[in-house]
């Protein structure tokens, strides 16, 4: 499978990434998230981007 997708964090188009809670994130953002402690303000940013992407998948 080599389908390209847009990263939900940085919006980069890549085939290298993973699905987290059905939200696609690229390799770079995945690594950054792993390296970011939960009390870092940046972690909050990641979580918010993920939540927003997750919500946008649910048809309203
Ligand atoms: Zn990314």
GROMACS .gro file of C-alpha atoms and ligand atoms in nm:
model
   61
    1UNK     CA    1   0.000   0.000   0.000
    2UNK     CA    2   0.159   0.329  -0.104
    3UNK     CA    3  -0.133   0.567  -0.086
    4UNK     CA    4  -0.031   0.924  -0.011
    5UNK     CA    5  -0.212   1.112   0.258
    6UNK     CA    6  -0.201   1.451   0.423
    7UNK     CA    7  -0.053   1.478   0.768
    8UNK     CA    8  -0.309   1.615   1.014
    9UNK     CA    9  -0.042   1.808   1.203
   10UNK     CA   10   0.182   1.972   0.941
   11UNK     CA   11  -0.037   1.904   0.632
   12UNK     CA   12   0.254   1.754   0.442
   13UNK     CA   13   0.165   1.500   0.177
   14UNK     CA   14   0.352   1.175   0.229
   15UNK     CA   15   0.314   0.800   0.223
   16UNK     CA   16   0.541   0.763   0.526
   17UNK     CA   17   0.328   0.791   0.834
   18UNK     CA   18   0.088   0.617   1.065
   19UNK     CA   19  -0.280   0.630   1.155
   20UNK     CA   20  -0.344   0.734   1.512
   21UNK     CA   21  -0.712   0.706   1.605
   22UNK     CA   22  -0.776   0.697   1.227
   23UNK     CA   23  -0.600   1.033   1.195
   24UNK     CA   24  -0.299   1.026   0.962
   25UNK     CA   25   0.026   1.177   1.086
   26UNK     CA   26   0.360   1.175   0.905
   27UNK     CA   27   0.679   1.014   1.028
   28UNK     CA   28   0.832   1.348   1.130
   29UNK     CA   29   0.536   1.453   1.342
   30UNK     CA   30   0.512   1.107   1.495
   31UNK     CA   31   0.875   1.129   1.607
   32UNK     CA   32   0.825   1.481   1.736
   33UNK     CA   33   0.518   1.378   1.932
   34UNK     CA   34   0.708   1.091   2.091
   35UNK     CA   35   0.989   1.329   2.189
   36UNK     CA   36   0.751   1.589   2.334
   37UNK     CA   37   0.667   1.550   2.704
   38UNK     CA   38   0.300   1.574   2.798
   39UNK     CA   39   0.357   1.892   3.001
   40UNK     CA   40   0.512   2.072   2.703
   41UNK     CA   41   0.281   2.333   2.542
   42UNK     CA   42   0.371   2.180   2.206
   43UNK     CA   43   0.213   1.854   2.313
   44UNK     CA   44  -0.112   2.037   2.367
   45UNK     CA   45  -0.086   2.170   2.012
   46UNK     CA   46  -0.046   1.818   1.873
   47UNK     CA   47  -0.343   1.693   2.072
   48UNK     CA   48  -0.561   1.982   1.950
   49UNK     CA   49  -0.464   1.926   1.586
   50UNK     CA   50  -0.542   1.556   1.623
   51UNK     CA   51  -0.876   1.622   1.788
   52UNK     CA   52  -0.971   1.872   1.518
   53UNK     CA   53  -0.878   1.630   1.241
   54UNK     CA   54  -1.069   1.352   1.413
   55UNK     CA   55  -1.381   1.567   1.447
   56UNK     CA   56  -1.369   1.674   1.083
   57UNK     CA   57  -1.398   1.307   0.977
   58UNK     CA   58  -1.732   1.266   1.147
   59UNK     CA   59  -2.013   1.385   0.917
   60UNK     CA   60  -2.229   1.640   1.089
   61LIG    ZN1   61   0.345   1.597   0.975
   0.00000   0.00000   0.00000
